[in-house]
Coordinates of C-alpha atoms and ligand atoms in Angstrom, one line a residue:
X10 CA -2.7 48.0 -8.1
X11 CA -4.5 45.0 -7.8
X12 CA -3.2 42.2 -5.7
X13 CA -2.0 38.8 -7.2
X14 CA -4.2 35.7 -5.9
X15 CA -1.6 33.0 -5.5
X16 CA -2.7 29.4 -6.7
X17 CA -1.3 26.1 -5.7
X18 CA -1.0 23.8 -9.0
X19 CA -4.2 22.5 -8.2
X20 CA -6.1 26.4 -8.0
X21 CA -6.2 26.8 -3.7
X22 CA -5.9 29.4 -2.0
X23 CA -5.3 30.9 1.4
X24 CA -9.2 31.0 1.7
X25 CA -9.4 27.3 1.0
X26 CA -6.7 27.0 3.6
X27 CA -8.9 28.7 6.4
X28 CA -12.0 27.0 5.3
X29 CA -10.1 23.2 6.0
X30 CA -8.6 24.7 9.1
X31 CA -11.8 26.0 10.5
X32 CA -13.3 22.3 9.9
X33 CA -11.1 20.6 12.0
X34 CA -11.2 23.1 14.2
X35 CA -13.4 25.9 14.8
X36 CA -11.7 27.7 17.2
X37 CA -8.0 27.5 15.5
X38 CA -6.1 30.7 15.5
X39 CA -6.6 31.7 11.7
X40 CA -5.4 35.3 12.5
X41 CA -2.0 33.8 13.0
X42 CA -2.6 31.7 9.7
X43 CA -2.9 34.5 7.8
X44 CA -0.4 36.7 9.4
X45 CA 2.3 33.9 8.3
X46 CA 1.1 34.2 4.7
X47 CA 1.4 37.1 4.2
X48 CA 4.6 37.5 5.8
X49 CA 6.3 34.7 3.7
X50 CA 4.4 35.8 0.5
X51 CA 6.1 39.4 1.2
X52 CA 9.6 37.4 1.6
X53 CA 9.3 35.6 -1.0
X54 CA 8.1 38.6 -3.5
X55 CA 9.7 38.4 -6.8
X56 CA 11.0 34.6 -6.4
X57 CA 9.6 32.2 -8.8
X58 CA 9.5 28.3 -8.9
X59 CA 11.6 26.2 -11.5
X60 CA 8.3 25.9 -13.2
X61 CA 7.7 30.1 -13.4
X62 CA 4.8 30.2 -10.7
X63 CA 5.0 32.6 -8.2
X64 CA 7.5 30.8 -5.2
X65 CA 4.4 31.4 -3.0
X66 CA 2.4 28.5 -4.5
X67 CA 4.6 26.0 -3.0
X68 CA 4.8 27.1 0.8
X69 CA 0.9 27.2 0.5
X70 CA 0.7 24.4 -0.9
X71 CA 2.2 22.8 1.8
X72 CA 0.6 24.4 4.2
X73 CA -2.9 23.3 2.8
X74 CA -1.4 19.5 2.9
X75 CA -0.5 20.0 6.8
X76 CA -4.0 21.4 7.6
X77 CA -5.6 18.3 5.7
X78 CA -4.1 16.3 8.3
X79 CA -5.8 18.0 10.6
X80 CA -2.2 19.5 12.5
X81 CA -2.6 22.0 14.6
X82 CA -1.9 25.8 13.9
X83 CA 1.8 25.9 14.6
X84 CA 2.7 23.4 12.2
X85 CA 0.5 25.0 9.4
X86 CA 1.8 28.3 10.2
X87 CA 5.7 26.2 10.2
X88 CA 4.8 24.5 6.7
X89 CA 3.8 28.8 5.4
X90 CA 7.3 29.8 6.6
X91 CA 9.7 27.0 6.1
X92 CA 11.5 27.9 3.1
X93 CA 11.9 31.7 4.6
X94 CA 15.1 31.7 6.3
X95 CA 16.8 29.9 4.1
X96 CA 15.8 31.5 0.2
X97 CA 15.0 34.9 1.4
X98 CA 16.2 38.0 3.2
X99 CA 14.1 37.6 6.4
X100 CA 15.8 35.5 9.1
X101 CA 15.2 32.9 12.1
X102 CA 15.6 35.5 14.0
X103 CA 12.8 37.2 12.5
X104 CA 10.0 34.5 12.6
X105 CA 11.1 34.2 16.2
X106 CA 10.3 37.8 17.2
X107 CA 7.1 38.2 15.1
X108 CA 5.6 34.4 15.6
X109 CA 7.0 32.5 18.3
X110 CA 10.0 30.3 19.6
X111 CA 7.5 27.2 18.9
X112 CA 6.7 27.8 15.9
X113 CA 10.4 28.8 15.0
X114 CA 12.0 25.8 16.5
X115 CA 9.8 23.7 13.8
X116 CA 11.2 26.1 10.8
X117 CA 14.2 25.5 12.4
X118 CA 14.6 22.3 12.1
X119 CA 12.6 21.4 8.7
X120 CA 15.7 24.0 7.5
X121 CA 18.3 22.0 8.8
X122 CA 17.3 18.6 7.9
X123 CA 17.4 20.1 4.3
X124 CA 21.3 21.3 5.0
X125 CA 22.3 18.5 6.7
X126 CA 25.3 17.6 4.2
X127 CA 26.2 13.9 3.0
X128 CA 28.9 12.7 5.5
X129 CA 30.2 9.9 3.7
X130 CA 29.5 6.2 5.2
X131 CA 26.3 5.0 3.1
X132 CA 23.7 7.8 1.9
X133 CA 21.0 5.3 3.2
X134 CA 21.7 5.6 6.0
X135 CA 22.5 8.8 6.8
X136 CA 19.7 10.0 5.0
X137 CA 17.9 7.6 7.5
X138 CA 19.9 9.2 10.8
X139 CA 18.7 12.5 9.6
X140 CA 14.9 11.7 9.6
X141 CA 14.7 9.8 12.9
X142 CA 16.6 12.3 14.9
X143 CA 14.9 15.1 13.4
X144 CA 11.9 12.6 14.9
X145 CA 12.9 12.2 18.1
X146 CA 12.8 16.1 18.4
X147 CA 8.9 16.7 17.1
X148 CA 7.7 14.6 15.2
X149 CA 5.8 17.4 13.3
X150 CA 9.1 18.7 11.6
X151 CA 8.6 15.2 9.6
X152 CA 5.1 16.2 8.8
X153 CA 5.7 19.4 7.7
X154 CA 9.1 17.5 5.4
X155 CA 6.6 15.2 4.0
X156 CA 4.1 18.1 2.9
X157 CA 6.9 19.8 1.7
X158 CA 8.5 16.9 -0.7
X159 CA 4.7 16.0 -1.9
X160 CA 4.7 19.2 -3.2
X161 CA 8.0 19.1 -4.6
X162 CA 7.3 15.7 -6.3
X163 CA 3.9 17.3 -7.9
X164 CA 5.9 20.2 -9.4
X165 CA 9.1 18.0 -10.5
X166 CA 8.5 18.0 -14.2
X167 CA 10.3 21.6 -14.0
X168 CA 13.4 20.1 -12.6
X169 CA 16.6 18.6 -14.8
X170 CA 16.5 14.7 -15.1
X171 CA 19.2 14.1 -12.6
X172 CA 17.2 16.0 -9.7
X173 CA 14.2 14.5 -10.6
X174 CA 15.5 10.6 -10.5
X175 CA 17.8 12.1 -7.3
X176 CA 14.4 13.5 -5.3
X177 CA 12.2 10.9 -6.4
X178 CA 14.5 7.9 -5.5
X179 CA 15.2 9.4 -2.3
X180 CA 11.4 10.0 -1.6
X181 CA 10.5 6.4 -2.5
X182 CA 13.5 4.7 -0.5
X183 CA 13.8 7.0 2.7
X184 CA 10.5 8.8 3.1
X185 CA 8.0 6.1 2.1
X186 CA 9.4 3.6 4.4
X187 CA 9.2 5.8 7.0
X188 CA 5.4 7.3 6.0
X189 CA 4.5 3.9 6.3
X190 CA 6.6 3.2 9.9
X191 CA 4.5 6.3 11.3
X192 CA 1.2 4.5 10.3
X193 CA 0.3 7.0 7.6
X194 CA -0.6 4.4 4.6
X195 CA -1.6 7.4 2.0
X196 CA 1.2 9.5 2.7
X197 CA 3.7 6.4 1.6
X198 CA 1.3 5.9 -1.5
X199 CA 1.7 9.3 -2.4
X200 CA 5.2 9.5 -2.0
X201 CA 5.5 6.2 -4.3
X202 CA 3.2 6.6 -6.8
X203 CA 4.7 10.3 -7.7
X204 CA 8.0 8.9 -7.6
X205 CA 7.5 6.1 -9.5
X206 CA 7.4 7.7 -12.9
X207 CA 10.8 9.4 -12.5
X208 CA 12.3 6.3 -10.8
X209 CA 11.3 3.8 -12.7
X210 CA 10.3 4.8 -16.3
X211 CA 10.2 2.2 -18.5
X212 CA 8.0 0.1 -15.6
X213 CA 5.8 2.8 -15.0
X214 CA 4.6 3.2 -18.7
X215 CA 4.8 -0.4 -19.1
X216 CA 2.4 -0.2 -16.3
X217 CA 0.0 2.1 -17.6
X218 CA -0.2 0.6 -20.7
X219 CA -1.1 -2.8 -19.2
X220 CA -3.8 -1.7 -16.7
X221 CA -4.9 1.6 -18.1
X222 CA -7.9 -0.4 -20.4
X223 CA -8.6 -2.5 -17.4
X224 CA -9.0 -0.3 -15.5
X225 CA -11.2 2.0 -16.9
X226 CA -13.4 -0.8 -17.3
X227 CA -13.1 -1.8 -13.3
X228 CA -14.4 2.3 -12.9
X229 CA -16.9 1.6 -14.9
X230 CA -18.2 -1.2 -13.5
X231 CA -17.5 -0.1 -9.7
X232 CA -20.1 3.0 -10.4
X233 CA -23.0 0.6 -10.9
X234 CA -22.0 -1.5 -8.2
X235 CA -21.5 1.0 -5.5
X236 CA -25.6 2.2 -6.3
X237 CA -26.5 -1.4 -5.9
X238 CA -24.6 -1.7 -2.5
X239 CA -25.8 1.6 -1.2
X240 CA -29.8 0.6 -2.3
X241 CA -29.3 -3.0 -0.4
X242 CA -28.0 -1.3 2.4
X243 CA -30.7 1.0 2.6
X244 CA -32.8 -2.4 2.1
X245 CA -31.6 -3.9 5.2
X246 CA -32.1 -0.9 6.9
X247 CA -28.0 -0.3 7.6
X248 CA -26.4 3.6 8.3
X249 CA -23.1 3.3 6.9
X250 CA -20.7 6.7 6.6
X251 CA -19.8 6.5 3.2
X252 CA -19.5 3.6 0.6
X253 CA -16.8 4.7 -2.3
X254 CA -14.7 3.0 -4.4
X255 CA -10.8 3.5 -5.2
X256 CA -8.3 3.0 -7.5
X257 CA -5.4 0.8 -5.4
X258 CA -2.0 2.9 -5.3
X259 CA -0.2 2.7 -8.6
X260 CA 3.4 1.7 -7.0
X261 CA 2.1 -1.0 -5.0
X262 CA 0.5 -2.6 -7.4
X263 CA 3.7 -2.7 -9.2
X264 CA 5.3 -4.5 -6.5
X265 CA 2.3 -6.8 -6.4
X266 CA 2.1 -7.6 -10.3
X267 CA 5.6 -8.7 -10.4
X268 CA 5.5 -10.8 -7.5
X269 CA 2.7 -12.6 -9.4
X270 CA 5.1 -13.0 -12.7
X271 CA 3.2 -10.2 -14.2
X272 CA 0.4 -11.6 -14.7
X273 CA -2.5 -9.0 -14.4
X274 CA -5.2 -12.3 -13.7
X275 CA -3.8 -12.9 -10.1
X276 CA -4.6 -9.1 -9.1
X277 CA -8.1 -9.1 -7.9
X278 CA -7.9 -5.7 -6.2
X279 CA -7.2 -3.2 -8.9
X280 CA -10.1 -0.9 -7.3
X281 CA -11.5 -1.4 -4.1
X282 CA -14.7 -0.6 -2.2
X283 CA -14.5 1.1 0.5
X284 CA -17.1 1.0 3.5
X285 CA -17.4 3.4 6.1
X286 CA -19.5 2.8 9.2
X287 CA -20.1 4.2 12.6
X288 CA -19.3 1.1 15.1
X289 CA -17.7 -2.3 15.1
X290 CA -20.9 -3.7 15.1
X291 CA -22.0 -2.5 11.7
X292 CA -18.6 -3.2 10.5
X293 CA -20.0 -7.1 10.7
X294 CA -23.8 -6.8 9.8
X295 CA -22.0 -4.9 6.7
X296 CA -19.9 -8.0 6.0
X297 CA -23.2 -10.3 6.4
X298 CA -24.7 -8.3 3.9
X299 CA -22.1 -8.2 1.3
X300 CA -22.1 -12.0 1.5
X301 CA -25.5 -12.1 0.6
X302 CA -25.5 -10.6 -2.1
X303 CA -22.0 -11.5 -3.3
X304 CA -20.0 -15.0 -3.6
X305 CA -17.1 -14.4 -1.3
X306 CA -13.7 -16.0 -2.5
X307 CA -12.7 -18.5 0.1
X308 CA -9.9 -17.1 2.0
X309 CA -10.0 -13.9 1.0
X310 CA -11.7 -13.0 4.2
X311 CA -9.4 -11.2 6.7
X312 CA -10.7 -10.1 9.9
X313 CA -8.1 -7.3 10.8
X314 CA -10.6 -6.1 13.6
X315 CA -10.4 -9.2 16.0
X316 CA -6.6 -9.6 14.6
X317 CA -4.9 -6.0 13.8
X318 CA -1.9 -5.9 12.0
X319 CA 1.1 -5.3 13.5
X320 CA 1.3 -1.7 12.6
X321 CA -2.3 -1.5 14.0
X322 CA -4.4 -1.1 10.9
X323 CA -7.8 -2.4 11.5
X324 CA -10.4 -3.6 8.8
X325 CA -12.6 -6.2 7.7
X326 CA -11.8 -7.6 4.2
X327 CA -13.2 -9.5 1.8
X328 CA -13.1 -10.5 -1.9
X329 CA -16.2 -11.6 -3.7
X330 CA -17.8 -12.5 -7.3
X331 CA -19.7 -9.6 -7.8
X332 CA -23.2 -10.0 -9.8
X333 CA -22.8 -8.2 -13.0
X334 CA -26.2 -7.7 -13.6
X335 CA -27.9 -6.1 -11.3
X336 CA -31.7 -5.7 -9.7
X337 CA -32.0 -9.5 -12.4
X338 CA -34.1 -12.7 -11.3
X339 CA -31.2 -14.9 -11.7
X340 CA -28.1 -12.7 -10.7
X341 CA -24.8 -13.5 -13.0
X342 CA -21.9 -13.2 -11.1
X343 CA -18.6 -12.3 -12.3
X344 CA -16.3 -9.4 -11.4
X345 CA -13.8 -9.8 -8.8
X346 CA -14.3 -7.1 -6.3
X347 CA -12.0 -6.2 -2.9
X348 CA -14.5 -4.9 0.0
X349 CA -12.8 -3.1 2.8
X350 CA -14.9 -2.3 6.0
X351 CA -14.6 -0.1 8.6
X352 CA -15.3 2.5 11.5
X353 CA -14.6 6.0 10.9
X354 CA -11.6 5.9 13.5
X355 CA -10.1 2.8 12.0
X356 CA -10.0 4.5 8.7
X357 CA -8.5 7.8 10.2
X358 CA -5.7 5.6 11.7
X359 CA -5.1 3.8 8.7
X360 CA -5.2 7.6 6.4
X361 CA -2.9 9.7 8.9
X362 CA -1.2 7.4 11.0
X363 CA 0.1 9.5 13.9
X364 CA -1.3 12.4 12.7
X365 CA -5.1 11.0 13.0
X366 CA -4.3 11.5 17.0
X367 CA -3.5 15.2 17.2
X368 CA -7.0 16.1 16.0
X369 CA -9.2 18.2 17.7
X370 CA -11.9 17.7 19.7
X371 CA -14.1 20.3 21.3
X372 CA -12.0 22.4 20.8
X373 CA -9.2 21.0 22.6
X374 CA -5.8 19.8 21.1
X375 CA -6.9 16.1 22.2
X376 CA -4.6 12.6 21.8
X377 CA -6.9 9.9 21.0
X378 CA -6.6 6.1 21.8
X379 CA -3.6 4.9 19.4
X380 CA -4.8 1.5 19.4
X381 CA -2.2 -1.0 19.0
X382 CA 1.1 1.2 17.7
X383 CA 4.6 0.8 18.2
X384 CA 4.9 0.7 22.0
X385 CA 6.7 4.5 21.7
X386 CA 3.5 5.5 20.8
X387 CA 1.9 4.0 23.3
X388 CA 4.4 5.6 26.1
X389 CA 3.1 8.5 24.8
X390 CA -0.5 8.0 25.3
X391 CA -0.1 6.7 28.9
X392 CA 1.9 10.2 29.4
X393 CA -0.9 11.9 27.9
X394 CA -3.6 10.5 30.0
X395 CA -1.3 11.8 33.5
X396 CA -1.5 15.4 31.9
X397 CA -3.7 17.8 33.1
X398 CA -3.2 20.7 31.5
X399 CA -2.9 22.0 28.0
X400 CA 0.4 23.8 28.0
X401 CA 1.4 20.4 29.2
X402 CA -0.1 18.1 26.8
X403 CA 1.3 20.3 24.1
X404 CA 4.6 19.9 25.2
X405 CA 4.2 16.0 25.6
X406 CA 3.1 16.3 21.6
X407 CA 5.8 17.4 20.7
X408 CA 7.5 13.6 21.2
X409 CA 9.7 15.0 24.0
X410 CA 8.9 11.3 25.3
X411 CA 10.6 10.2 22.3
X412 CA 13.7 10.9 24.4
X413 CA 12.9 8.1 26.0
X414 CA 13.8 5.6 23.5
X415 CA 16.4 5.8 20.4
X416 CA 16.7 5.0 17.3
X417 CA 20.3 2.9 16.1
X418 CA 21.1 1.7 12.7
X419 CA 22.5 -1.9 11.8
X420 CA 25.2 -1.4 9.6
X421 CA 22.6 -2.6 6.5
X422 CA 21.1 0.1 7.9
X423 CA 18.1 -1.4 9.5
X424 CA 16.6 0.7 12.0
X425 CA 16.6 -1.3 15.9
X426 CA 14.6 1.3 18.4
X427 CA 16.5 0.6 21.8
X428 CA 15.6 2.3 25.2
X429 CA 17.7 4.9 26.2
X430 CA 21.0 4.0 27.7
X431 CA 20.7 0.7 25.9
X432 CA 24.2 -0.5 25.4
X433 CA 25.8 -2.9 22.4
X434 CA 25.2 -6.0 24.4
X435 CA 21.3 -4.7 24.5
X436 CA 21.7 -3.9 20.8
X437 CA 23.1 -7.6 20.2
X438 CA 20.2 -9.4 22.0
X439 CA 17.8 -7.3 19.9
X440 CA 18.7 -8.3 16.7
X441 CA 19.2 -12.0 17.9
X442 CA 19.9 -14.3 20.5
X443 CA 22.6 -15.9 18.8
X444 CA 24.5 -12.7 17.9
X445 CA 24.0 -11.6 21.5
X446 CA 25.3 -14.9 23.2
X447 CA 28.6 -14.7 20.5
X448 CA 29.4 -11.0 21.0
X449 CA 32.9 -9.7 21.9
X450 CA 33.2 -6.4 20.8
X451 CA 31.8 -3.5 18.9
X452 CA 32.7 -0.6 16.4
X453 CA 30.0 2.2 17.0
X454 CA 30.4 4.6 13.9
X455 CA 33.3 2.4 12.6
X456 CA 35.5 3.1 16.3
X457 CA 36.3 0.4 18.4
X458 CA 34.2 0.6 21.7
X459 CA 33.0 -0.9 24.7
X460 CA 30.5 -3.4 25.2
X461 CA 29.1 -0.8 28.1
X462 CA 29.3 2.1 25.8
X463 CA 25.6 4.1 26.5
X464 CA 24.6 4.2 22.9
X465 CA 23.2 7.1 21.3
X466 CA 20.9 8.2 18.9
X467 CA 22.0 7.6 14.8
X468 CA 24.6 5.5 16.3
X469 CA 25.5 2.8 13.6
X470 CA 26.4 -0.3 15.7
X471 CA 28.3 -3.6 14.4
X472 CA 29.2 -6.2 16.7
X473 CA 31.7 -8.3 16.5
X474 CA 31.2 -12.1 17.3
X475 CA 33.6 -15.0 18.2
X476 CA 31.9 -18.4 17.1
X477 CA 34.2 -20.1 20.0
X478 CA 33.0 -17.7 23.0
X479 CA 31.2 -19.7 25.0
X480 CA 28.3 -17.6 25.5
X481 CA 27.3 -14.3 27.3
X482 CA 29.2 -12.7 30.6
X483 CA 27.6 -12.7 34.2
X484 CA 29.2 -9.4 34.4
X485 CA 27.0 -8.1 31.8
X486 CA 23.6 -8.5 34.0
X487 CA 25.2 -5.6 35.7
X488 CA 24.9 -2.6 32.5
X489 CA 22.5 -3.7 30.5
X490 CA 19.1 -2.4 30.0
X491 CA 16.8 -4.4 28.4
X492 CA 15.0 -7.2 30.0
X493 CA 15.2 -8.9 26.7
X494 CA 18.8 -9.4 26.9
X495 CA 18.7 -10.0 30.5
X496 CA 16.0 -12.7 30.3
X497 CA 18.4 -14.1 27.9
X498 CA 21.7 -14.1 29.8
X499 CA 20.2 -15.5 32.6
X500 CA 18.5 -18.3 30.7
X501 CA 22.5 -18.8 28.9
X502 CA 24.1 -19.3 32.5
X503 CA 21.0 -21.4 34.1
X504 CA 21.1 -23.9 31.2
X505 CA 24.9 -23.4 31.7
X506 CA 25.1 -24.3 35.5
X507 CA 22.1 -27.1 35.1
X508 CA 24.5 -28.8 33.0
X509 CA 27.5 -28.3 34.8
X510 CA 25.6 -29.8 38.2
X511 CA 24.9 -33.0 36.1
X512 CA 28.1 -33.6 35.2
X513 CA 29.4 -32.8 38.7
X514 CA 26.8 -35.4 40.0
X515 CA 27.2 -38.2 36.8
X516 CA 30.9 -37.6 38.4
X517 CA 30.2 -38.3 41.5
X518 CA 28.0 -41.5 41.0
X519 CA 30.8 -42.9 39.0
Ligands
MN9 MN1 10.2 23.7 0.5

């Protein structure tokens, strides 16, 4: 009997798996790979998808997502086996024996942030809890979720209308957000734009309806230009990586259109350019270039290089009046055209986010530079750089460091990150000065509790204010644990003792 090839949705297999693996790294364990295949394709014999494809499909298909990102073996060989111990007969137990305690402590937990029940309070947030603790434990078990719910989005037509509006919603409002937190811009975009049909219908063919003709047109008109660019390039004698153009994310252009009153004029970046270089340098001899030949829209030029975003995403842009015809005497120009320019490693950061720094290099499981990232990140990188060896590193990897800090909700449900041991007053002074210098109490997970209370991990925090205190407690210098809200104090009480002293001495004059 012949074997049945299994196919993800978009016809990969496990030897399209091997052949991204071995790209990012030649020396990855592929064995193991394969063992894990075909151990969850034997588990999952005889179970079908909602849609009637073999259950198999999915698992690889997730799998093939998590080795696109470059993630090392473990988490590819996690994202094979993660439905296993929950929708078949073979157990944790199992995986542990035949593949590891690492790699079943990541199918571990990807099971039980799926089982994790509603708890009451607001689904937001403890949707949100779920995620960031699940974080604080490795952050590849949010990797491997991600893959997983991609997947589960690009098979959803198969699903009943209520799941479909309850996965999408919950993709575009908890895992987008936090896609886009983790640095990883095309993840979010994924997550929203397959959403966005089953969230927003009406909107979505509304959409496609409006910019479908336009944008054909844009394509159209973005081939031709992308020859001219490369030919002037070549002209000026400039190496650049790759030169391609792109459609913008569906969703966000949404959001974009109606902030503009709907008015599809005011969008200029519909499609994009996209310029790949090797060094900083040609980033700007690019730019010079471009200008030449273009009319650049004034202020439309944004040098993200020199000035980063806050998330750390690097770039130069521009907008220009593109000539329409090209290789002409007298150049017309016309088309509005977004140009975005930059080095290979900016544009990995700004694809994969965290993930761009767990790729390897020669052969080694190697951290890169993060660049300017939320300073957690950059705790780990400063770890990284003390670690000799490899068991080492790999265990730093796996965000142990994220113990370090925590992650508290606001109860909107706003995320504040916090040192750990960080107290309510620290928690106060975070989310303002004002709400820090009026606090007299707090409810941590709706119970009444001290202002020295160590706070913990999910916690949802309210304080409670008193517009008559008179501002913070000396005695609080003593627990808490930011300097933030010890700066902050102090300055209260020195302003507060300066003025006392005046009025003792304007006393004493009198
Ligand atoms: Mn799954």
């Amino acid at each position: 009997m012949q074997e049945e090839i299994i196919r993800t949705i978009d016809g990969r297999t496990i030897d399209d798996l091997v052949v991204i693996m071995k790209k990012h790294n030649p020396q990855a364990d592929l064995d193991l790979i394969v063992r894990a295949f075909h151990f969850t394709k034997d588990a999952h014999a005889g179970q079908q998808r909602k849609s009637g494809e073999p259950y198999m499909t999915h698992p690889l298909a997730t799998a093939i997502m998590l080795a696109e990102l470059g993630l090392d073996e473990q988490t590819i060989a996690a994202g094979l086996l993660h439905d296993v111990p929950e929708d078949t007969q073979r157990t944790l137990k199992d995986i542990k024996k035949i593949f590891g305690k690492d790699i079943a402590f990541l199918v571990e937990s990807v099971t039980k942030l799926g089982m994790l029940k509603y708890r009451g309070v607001d689904r937001y947030i403890e949707n949100l809890r779920r995620m960031f603790i699940a974080m604080a434990k490795d952050v590849r078990v949010i990797l491997i979720k991600f893959a997983d719910r991609i997947n589960n989005l690009q098979t959803l037509d198969a699903l009943p209308p209520e799941k479909q509006h309850r996965i999408a919603l919950e993709s575009m409002e908890i895992y987008a957000p936090i896609a886009n937190r983790l640095g990883m811009g095309n993840m979010k975009g994924q997550l929203e734009d397959l959403s966005f049909p089953f969230v927003y219908p009406e909107e979505y063919k509304w959409m496609m309806k409006k910019i479908g003709p336009r944008l054909k047109e844009k394509e159209a008109f973005m081939q031709r230009f992308m020859t001219f660019i490369r030919n002037e390039f070549n002209i000026h004698d400039l190496k650049v990586v790759s030169v391609d153009g792109r459609t913008k994310h569906l969703y966000s252009l949404y959001k974009k259109l109606l902030k503009h009153n709907r008015d599809l004029s005011e969008i200029y970046d519909l499609v994009a350019l996209r310029i790949i270089v090797n060094d900083v340098a040609t980033c700007y001899a690019a730019l010079g270039v471009i200008h030449k030949i273009c009319k650049p829209l004034k202020g439309r030029i944004k040098d993200y290089i020199a000035q980063p975003k806050p998330n750390g995403y690097q770039s130069l842009h521009t907008t220009v009046f593109a000539p329409t015809q090209f290789f002409h005497e007298e150049a017309v120009y016309g088309e509005i055209i977004e140009i975005q320019i930059r080095t290979l490693d900016m544009h990995k950061e700004a694809e994969f986010g965290i993930a761009a720094h767990w790729q390897y290099k020669e052969g080694r499981f190697m951290p890169e530079k993060m660049g300017q990232k939320l300073h957690w990140m950059n705790e780990i990188v400063e770890l990284q750089k003390q670690v000799q060896d490899e068991k080492q590193l790999l265990e730093t990897l796996k965000i142990d460091v994220f113990q370090n800090y925590i992650f508290v909700f606001t109860p909107k449900g706003d995320v504040i990150e916090l040192p750990e041991d960080s107290t309510p007053v620290d928690f106060a002074y975070r989310v303002h000065t004002d709400l820090g210098n009026k606090c007299v109490g707090v409810k941590i997970n709706d119970q009444i509790a001290s202002l020295q209370t160590r706070l913990k991990n999910g916690d949802v925090v309210e304080i409670t204010t008193d517009s008559h205190r008179k501002g913070p407690s000396a005695s609080w210098l003593e627990f808490v644990k930011t300097n933030a809200a010890r700066s902050a104090i102090r300055q209260y009480l020195n302003k507060q003792s300066r003025g006392l002293l005046e009025t003792f001495s304007r006393a004493r004059k009198n």
